[in-house]
Short mmCIF file of C-alpha atoms in Angstrom, two decimals:
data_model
loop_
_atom_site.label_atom_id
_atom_site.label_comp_id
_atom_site.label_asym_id
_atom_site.label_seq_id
_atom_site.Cartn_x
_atom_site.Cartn_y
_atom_site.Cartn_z
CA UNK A 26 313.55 61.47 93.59
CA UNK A 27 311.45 59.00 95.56
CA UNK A 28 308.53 58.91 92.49
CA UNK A 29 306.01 59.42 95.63
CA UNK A 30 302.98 61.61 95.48
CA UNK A 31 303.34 64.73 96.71
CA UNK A 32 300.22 66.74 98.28
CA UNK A 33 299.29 68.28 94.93
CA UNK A 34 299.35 64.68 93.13
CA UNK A 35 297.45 63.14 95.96
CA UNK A 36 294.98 66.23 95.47
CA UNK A 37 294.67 66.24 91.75
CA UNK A 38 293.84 61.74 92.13
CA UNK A 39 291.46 62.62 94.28
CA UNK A 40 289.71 65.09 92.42
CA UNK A 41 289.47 62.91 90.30
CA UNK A 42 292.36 64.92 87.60
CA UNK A 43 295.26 62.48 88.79
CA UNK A 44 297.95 62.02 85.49
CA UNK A 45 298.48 58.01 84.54
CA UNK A 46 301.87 58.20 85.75
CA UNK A 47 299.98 58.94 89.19
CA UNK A 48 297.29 56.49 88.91
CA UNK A 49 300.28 53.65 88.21
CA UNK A 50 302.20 54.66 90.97
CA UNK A 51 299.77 54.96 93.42
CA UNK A 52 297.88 51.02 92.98
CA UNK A 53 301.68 49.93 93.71
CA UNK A 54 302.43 52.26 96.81
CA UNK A 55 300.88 51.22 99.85
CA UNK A 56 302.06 54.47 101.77
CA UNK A 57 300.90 56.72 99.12
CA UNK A 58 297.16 54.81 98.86
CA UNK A 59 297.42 55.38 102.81
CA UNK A 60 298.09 59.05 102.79
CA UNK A 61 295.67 59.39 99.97
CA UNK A 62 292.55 57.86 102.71
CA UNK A 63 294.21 60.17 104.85
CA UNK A 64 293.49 62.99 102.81
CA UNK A 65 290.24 62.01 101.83
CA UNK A 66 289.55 61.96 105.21
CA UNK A 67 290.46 65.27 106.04
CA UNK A 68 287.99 66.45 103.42
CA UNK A 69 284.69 66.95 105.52
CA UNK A 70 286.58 68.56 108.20
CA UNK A 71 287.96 71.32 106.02
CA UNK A 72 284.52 71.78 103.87
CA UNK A 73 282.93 72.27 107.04
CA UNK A 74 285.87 74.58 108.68
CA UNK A 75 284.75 76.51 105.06
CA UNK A 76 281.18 76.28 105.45
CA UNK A 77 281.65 77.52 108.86
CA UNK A 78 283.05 81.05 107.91
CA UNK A 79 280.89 84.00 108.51
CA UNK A 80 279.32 86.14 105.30
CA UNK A 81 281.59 89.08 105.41
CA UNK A 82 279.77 92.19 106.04
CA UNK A 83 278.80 94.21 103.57
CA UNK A 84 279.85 98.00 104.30
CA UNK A 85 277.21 100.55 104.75
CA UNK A 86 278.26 102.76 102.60
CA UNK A 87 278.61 100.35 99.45
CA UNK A 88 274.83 100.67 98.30
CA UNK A 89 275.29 104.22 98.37
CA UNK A 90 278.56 104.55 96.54
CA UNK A 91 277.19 102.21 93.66
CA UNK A 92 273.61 103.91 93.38
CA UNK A 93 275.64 107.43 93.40
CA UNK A 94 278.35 106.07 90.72
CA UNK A 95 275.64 104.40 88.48
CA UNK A 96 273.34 107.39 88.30
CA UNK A 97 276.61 109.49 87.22
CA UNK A 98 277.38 107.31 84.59
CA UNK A 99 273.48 106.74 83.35
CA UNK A 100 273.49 110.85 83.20
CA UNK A 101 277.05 110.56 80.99
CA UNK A 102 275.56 108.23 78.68
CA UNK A 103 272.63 110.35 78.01
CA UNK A 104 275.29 111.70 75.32
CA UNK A 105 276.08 108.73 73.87
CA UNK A 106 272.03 107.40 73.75
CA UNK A 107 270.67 109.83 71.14
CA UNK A 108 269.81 108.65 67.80
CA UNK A 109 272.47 109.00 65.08
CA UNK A 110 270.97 112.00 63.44
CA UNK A 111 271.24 114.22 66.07
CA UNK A 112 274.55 112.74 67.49
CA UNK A 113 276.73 115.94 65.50
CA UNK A 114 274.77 118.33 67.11
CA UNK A 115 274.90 117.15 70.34
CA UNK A 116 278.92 116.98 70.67
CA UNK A 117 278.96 120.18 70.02
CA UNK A 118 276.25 120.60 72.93
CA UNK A 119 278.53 118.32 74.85
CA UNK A 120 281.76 120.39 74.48
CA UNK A 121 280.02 123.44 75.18
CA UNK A 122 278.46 121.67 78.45
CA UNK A 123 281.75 120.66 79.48
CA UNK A 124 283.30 123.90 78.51
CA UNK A 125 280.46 125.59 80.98
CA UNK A 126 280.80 122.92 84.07
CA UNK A 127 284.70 124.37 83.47
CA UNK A 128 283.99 128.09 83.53
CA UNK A 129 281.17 127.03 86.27
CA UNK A 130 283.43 125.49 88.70
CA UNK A 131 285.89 128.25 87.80
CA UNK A 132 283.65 131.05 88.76
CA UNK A 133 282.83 128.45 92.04
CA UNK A 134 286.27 129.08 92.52
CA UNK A 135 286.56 132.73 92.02
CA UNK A 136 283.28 133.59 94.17
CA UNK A 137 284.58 131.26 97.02
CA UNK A 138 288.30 133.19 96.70
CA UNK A 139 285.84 136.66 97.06
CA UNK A 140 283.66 135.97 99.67
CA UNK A 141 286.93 134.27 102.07
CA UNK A 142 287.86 137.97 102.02
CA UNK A 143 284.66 139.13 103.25
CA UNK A 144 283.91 137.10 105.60
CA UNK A 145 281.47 139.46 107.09
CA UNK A 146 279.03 139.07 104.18
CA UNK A 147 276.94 136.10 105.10
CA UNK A 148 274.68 135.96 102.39
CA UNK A 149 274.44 136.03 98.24
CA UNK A 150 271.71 138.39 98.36
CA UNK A 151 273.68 141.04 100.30
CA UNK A 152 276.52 140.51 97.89
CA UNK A 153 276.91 143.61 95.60
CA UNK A 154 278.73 144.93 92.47
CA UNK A 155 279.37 143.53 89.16
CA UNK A 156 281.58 140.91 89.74
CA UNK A 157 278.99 139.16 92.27
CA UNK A 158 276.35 139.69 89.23
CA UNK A 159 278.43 137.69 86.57
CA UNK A 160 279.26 135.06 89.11
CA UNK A 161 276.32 133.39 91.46
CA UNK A 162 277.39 132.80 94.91
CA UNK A 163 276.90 128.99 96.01
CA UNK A 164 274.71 129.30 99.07
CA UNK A 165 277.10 127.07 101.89
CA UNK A 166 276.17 127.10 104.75
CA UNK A 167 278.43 125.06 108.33
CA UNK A 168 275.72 123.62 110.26
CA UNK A 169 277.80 120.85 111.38
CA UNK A 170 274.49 118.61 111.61
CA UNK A 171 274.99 114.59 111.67
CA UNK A 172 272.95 113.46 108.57
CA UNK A 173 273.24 109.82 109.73
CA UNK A 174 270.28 108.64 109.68
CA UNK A 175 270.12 111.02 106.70
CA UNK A 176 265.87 111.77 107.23
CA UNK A 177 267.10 115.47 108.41
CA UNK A 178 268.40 116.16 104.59
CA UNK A 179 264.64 117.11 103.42
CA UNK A 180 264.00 119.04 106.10
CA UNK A 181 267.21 120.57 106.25
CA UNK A 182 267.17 121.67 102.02
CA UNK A 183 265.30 124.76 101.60
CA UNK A 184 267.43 126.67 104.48
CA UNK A 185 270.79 125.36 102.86
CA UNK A 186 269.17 126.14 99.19
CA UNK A 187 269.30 129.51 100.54
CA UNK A 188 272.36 129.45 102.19
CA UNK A 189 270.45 130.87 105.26
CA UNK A 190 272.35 128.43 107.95
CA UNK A 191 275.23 129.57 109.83
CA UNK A 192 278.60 130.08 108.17
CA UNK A 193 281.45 129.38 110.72
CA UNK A 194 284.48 130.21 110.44
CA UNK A 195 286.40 126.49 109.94
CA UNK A 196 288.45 125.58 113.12
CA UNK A 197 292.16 124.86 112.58
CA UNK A 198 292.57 121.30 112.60
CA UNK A 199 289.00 120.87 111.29
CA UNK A 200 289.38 117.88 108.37
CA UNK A 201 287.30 119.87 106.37
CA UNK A 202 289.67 123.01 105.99
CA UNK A 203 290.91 121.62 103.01
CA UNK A 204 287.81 121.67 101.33
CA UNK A 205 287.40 125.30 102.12
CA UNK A 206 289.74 125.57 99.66
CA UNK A 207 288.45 126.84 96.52
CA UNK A 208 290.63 124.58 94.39
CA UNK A 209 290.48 121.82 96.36
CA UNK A 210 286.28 122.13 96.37
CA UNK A 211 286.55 122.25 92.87
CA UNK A 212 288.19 119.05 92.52
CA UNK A 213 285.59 117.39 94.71
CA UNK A 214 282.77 118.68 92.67
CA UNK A 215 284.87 117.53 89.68
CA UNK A 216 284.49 113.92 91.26
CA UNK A 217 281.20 114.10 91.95
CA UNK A 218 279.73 115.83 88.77
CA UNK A 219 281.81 114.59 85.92
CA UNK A 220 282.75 116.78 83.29
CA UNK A 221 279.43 116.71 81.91
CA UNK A 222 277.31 117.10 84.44
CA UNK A 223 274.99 120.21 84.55
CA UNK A 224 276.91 122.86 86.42
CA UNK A 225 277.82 124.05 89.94
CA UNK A 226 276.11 122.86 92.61
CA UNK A 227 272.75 124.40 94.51
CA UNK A 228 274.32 124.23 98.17
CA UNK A 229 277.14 123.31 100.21
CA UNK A 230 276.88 122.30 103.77
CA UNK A 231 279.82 121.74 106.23
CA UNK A 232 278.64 119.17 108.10
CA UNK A 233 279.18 115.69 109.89
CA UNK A 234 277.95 111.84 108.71
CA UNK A 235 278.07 109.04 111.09
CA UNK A 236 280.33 111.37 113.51
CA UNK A 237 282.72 111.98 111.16
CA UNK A 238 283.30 115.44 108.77
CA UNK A 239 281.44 115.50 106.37
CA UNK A 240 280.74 117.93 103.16
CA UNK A 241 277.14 118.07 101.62
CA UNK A 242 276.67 118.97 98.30
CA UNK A 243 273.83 119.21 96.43
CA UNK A 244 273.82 119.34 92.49
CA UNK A 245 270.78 119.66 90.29
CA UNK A 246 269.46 116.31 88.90
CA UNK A 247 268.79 115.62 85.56
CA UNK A 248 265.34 114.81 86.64
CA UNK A 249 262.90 117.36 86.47
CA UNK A 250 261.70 118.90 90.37
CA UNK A 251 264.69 117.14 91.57
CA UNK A 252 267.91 117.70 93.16
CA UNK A 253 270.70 115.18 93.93
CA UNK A 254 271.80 115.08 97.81
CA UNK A 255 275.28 113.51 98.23
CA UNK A 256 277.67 113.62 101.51
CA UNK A 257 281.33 112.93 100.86
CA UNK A 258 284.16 112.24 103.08
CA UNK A 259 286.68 115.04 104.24
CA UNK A 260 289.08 113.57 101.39
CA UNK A 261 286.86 114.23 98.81
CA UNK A 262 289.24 115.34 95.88
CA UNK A 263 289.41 114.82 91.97
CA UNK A 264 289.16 111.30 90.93
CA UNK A 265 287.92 110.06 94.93
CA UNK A 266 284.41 111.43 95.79
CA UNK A 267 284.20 109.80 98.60
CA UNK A 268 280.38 109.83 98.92
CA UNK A 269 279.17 108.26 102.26
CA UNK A 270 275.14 108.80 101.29
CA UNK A 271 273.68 109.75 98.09
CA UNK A 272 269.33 110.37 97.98
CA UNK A 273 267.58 112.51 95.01
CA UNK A 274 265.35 114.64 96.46
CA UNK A 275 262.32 116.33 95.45
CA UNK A 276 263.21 120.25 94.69
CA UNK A 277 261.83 122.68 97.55
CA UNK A 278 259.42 124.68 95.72
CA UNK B 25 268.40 80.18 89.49
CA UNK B 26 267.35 79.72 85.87
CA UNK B 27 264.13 81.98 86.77
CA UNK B 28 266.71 84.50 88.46
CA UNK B 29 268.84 84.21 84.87
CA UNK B 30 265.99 85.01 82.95
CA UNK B 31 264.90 88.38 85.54
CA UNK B 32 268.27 90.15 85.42
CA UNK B 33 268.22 89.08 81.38
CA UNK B 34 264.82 91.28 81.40
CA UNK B 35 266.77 94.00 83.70
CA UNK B 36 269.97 93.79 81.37
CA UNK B 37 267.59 94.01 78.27
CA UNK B 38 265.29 97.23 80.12
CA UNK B 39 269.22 98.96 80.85
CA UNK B 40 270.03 98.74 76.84
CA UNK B 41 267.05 100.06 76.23
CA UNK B 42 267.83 103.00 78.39
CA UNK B 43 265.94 102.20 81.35
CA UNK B 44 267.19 104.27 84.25
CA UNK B 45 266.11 101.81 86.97
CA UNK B 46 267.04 98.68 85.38
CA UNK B 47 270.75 98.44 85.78
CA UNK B 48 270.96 99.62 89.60
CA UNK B 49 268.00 97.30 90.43
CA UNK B 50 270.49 94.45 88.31
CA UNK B 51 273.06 95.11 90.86
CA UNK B 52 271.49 95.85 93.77
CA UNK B 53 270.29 92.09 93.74
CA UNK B 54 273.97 90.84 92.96
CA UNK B 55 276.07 93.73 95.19
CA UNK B 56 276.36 91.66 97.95
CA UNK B 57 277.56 88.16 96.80
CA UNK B 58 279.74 89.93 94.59
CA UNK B 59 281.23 92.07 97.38
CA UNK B 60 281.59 88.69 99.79
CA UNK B 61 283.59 86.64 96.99
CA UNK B 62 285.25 89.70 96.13
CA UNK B 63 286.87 90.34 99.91
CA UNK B 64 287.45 86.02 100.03
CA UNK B 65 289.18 86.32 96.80
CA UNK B 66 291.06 89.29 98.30
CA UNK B 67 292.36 87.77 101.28
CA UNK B 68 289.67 88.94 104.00
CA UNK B 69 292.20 91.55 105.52
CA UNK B 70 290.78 94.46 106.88
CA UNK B 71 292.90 96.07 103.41
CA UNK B 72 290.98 93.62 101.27
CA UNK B 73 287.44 94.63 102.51
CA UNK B 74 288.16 98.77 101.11
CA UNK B 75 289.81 96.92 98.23
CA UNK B 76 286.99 94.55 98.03
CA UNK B 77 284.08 98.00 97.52
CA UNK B 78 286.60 99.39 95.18
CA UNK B 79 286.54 96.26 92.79
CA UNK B 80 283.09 95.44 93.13
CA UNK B 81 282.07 99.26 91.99
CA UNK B 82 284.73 99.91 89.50
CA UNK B 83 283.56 96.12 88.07
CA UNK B 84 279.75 97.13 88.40
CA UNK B 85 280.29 100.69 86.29
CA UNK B 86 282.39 98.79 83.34
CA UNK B 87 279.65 95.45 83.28
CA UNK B 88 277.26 98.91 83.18
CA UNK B 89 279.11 100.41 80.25
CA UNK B 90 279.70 96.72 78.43
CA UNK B 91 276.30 95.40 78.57
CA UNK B 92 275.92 96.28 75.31
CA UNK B 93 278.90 93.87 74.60
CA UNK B 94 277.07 90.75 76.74
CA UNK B 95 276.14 88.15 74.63
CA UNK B 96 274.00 86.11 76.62
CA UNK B 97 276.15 82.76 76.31
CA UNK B 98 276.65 82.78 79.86
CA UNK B 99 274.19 83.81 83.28
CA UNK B 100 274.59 87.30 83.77
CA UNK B 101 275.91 86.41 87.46
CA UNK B 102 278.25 84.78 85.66
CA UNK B 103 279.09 87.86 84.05
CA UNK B 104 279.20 89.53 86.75
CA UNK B 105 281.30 87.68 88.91
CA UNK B 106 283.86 87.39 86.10
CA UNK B 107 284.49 90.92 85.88
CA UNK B 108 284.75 91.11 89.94
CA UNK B 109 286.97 88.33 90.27
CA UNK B 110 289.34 89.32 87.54
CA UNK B 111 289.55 92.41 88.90
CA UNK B 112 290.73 91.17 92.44
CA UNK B 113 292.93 88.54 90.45
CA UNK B 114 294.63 91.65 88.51
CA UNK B 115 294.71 93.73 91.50
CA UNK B 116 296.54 90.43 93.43
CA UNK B 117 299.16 89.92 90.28
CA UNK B 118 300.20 93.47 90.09
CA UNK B 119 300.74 93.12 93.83
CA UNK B 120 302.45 90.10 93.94
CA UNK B 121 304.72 91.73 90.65
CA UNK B 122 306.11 94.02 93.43
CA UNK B 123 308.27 93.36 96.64
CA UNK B 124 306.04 93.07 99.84
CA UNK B 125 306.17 92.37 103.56
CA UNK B 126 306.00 88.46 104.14
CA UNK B 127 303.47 87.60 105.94
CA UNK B 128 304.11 86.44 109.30
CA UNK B 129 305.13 82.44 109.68
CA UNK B 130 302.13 80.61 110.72
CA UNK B 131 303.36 77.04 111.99
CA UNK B 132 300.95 74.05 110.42
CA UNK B 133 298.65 73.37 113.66
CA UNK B 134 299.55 70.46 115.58
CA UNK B 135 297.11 67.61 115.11
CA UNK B 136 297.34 66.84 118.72
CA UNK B 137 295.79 69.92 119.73
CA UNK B 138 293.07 69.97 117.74
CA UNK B 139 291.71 66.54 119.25
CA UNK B 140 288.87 68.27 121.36
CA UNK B 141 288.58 72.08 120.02
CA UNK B 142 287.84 73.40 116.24
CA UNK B 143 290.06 75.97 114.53
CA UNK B 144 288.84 79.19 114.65
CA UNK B 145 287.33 81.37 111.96
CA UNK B 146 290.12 83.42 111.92
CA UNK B 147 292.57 80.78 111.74
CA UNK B 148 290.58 79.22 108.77
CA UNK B 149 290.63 82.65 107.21
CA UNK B 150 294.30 83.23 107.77
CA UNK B 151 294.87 79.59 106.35
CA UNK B 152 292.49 80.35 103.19
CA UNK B 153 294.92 83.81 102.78
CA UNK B 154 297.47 82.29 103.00
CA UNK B 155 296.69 79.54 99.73
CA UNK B 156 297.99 80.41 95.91
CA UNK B 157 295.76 82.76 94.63
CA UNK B 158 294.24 80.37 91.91
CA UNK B 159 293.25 77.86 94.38
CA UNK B 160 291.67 80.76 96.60
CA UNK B 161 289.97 81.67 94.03
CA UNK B 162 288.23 78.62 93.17
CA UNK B 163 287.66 77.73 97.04
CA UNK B 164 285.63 80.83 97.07
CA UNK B 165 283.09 79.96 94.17
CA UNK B 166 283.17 76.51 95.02
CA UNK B 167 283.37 75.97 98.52
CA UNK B 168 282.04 79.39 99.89
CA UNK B 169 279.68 80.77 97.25
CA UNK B 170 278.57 77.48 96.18
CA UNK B 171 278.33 77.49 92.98
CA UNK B 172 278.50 74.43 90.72
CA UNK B 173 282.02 73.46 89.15
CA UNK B 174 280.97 74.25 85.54
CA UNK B 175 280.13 77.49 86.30
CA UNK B 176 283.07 78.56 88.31
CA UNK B 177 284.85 77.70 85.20
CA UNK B 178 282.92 80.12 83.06
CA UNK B 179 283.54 82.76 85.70
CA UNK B 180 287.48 81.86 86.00
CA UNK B 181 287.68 81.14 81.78
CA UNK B 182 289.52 77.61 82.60
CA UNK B 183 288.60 74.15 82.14
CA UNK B 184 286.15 72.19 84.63
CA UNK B 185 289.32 69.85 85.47
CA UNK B 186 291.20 72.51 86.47
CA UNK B 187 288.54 74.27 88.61
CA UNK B 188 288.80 70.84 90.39
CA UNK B 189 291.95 70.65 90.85
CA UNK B 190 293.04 73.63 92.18
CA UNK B 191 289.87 73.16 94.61
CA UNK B 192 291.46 69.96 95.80
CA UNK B 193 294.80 71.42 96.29
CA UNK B 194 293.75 74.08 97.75
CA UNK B 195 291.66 71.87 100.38
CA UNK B 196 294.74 69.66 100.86
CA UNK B 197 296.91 72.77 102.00
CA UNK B 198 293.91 73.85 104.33
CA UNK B 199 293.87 70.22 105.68
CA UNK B 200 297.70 70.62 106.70
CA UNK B 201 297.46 73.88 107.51
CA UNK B 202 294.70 73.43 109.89
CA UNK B 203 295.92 70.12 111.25
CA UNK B 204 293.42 67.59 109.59
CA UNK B 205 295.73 65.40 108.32
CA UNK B 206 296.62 62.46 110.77
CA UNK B 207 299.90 61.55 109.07
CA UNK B 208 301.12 64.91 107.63
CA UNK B 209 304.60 63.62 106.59
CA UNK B 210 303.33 60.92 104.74
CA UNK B 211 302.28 63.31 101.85
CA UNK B 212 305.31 65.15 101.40
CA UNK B 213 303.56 68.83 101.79
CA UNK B 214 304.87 71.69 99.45
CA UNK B 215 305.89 74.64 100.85
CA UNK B 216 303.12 77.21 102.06
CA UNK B 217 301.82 80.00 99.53
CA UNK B 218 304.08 79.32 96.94
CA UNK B 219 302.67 78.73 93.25
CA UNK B 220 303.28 74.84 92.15
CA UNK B 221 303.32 74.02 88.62
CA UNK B 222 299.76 74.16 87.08
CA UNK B 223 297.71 71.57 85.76
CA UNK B 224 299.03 69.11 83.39
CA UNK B 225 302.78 70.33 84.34
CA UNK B 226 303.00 67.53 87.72
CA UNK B 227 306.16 66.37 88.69
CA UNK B 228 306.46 63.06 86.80
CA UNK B 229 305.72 60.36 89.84
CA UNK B 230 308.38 58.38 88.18
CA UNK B 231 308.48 54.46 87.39
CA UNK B 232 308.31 52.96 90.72
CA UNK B 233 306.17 50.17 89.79
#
């Protein structure tokens, strides 16, 4: 070995971090001092090749996604928050909770399953029997409506509380198929409630954000005269919500 | 930024408290600095930018469910960014445990053809993915985000020395890489995007005295 410099030793001097070994060597080396001006040199270039780098753009979507996760988790910790004397109680509240979001998104499932085979029944009120007593019938509606810019939502709410929109038939090929799929729709709402959120949702909409598919859901919020608006991606599934827009809205009266 | 310390202290303290607001104002005021350093630190790829919103809200939800665990011995940004970045950092290791596509060669620019033009951002970008991940990672605090040595250190959990010297190292490869050096030879460059030895383990530079 030559005992020169190499670009990391000429770095570290010039930071300022060089070892003594480095320092000794270098006031003895003339072509080591001369690629260590060289260096130095180079410095203002490259800070202002840096400098010169645009801000990368912050996705759309990211606001969104964080407001819609952080809400999620302040309505988890609810549980955890009460005072200590209550805290017994309350798991047993929380097991039953999760126990109902189960049997909730289970008789989501089975209702769904029902009214696939009768198609022809477009509404919950027409529904009849016992079964369709037991188990409430998520209004969902297809409108296939862009929510982007998403101020149609409010307007939109009270016909898909009551499920009154039209109810097509998915296309084959359509991205959302999948999540016509009881068990699949389950898994979404899975993501998107947590298992201790309050229940199945209010409405389902098969529609389209920023051009692309797009499913709305809307769940009840834990604030009171509210309801919690969010629009996920086709891939929605357990463990990826996908939300693309999330906005608590006031409750249609 | 002391003032700004002492406002997301108040929102930090309102979010223990069980303040609905507080915590989603707290990082709607840091989201997008976090989400910049965290795509830089990631490599800038088109990959890195999905990767970058995945870190920066998976980071955000566990600095939401540790607050309670913040001491206050550092700025909450500080905070903040720590969790981001060694998120990305853990995310790069893991990666980097596993057998991936090189990336494509990139020859060191010529000096000679840089006389009358600047690089381009993307060749700066490519050059900056292309460094060891530790000296990325401190270019980005440093260089791009600006922040003040000592601090990047609290946010990286090494020493100030080291923050510098990976900085410097990391400049010196952009220099070659991006054809600032007049002499290139004359510092005999390590190879491209390969770890060197860290801090405090350089080659000896021998007796030559």
């Amino acid at each position: 070995m030559n005992g020169h410099l190499d670009l990391d030793g000429l770095a570290d001097v010039l930071a300022g971090e060089g070892a003594d070994t480095e320092m000794s060597h270098l006031a003895g080396c003339p072509r080591c001092s001369a690629a260590l001006v060289d260096l130095e040199a180079a410095q203002a270039p490259v800070r202002a090749a840096l400098a010169a780098l645009p801000t990368p753009e912050v996705p759309a979507d990211l606001a969104a996604r964080l407001d819609a996760a952080l809400l999620r988790a302040h309505e988890r910790s609810d549980v955890v928050r009460l005072p200590q004397r209550v805290v017994r109680r309350h798991r047993v509240f929380a097991v039953a909770a999760g126990a109902v979001v189960m049997l909730g998104l289970g008789g989501l499932a089975a209702s769904l399953s029902r009214s696939a085979d009768t198609t022809a029944t477009t509404s919950a009120g027409s529904r009849a029997g016992p079964e369709a007593a037991a188990v409430p019938v998520v209004p969902t509606s297809s409108t296939g409506t862009d929510y982007a810019p998403p101020d149609a939502l409010a307007g939109a709410l009270p016909a898909l509380l009551r499920g009154s929109g039209p109810r097509a038939v998915p296309a084959t090929g359509d991205a959302l198929v999948r999540l016509h799929d009881p068990a699949e729709l389950a898994g979404c709402l899975l993501a998107l409630a947590g298992p201790t959120s309050g229940g199945a949702p209010l409405a389902l909409d098969y529609a389209r954000y920023a051009g692309a598919p797009a499913l709305v859901v809307v769940l009840p919020a834990a604030a009171a005269g509210k309801v919690d608006v969010f629009v996920v991606g086709a891939g929605c599934r357990a463990g990826a919500d996908q939300t693309l827009l999330f906005t608590r809205l006031a409750k249609p009266s | 930024m002391i003032a700004d310390d002492a406002r997301d202290r108040d929102l930090l303290a309102a979010h223990l408290r069980g303040d609905p607001e507080a915590f989603g104002a707290l990082a709607g005021l840091h989201r997008d600095r976090l989400y910049a350093v965290a795509v830089r630190t990631l490599g800038g790829s088109p990959q890195a930018r999905d990767e970058a919103a995945d870190a920066v809200q998976d980071a955000l939800l566990s600095a939401y469910r540790a607050a309670g665990s913040y001491r206050g011995q550092a700025q909450v940004s500080t905070w903040l960014h720590r969790i981001v970045v060694n998120a990305c950092l853990d995310g790069l290791r893991r990666r980097a445990a596993r057998p991936t596509v090189p990336l494509p060669d990139r020859e060191p620019a010529d000096p000679r053809d840089k006389l009358d033009e600047s690089e381009t951002a993307a060749d700066v970008q490519a050059a900056l993915a292309a460094l060891p991940v530790d000296q990325r990672a401190a270019i980005v605090l440093v260089d791009l985000a600006g922040w003040p040595v000592e601090q990047a250190a609290d946010v990286l959990g090494v020493p100030v020395g080291t923050v510098k010297s990976r900085c410097s190292r990391g400049r010196a490869r952009l220099a070659v890489a991006l054809g600032h050096l007049r002499n290139p030879e004359a510092a005999a460059a390590v190879p491209q995007g390969v770890d060197p030895p860290r801090g405090g383990d350089h080659p000896p530079a021998g007796g030559g005295t």
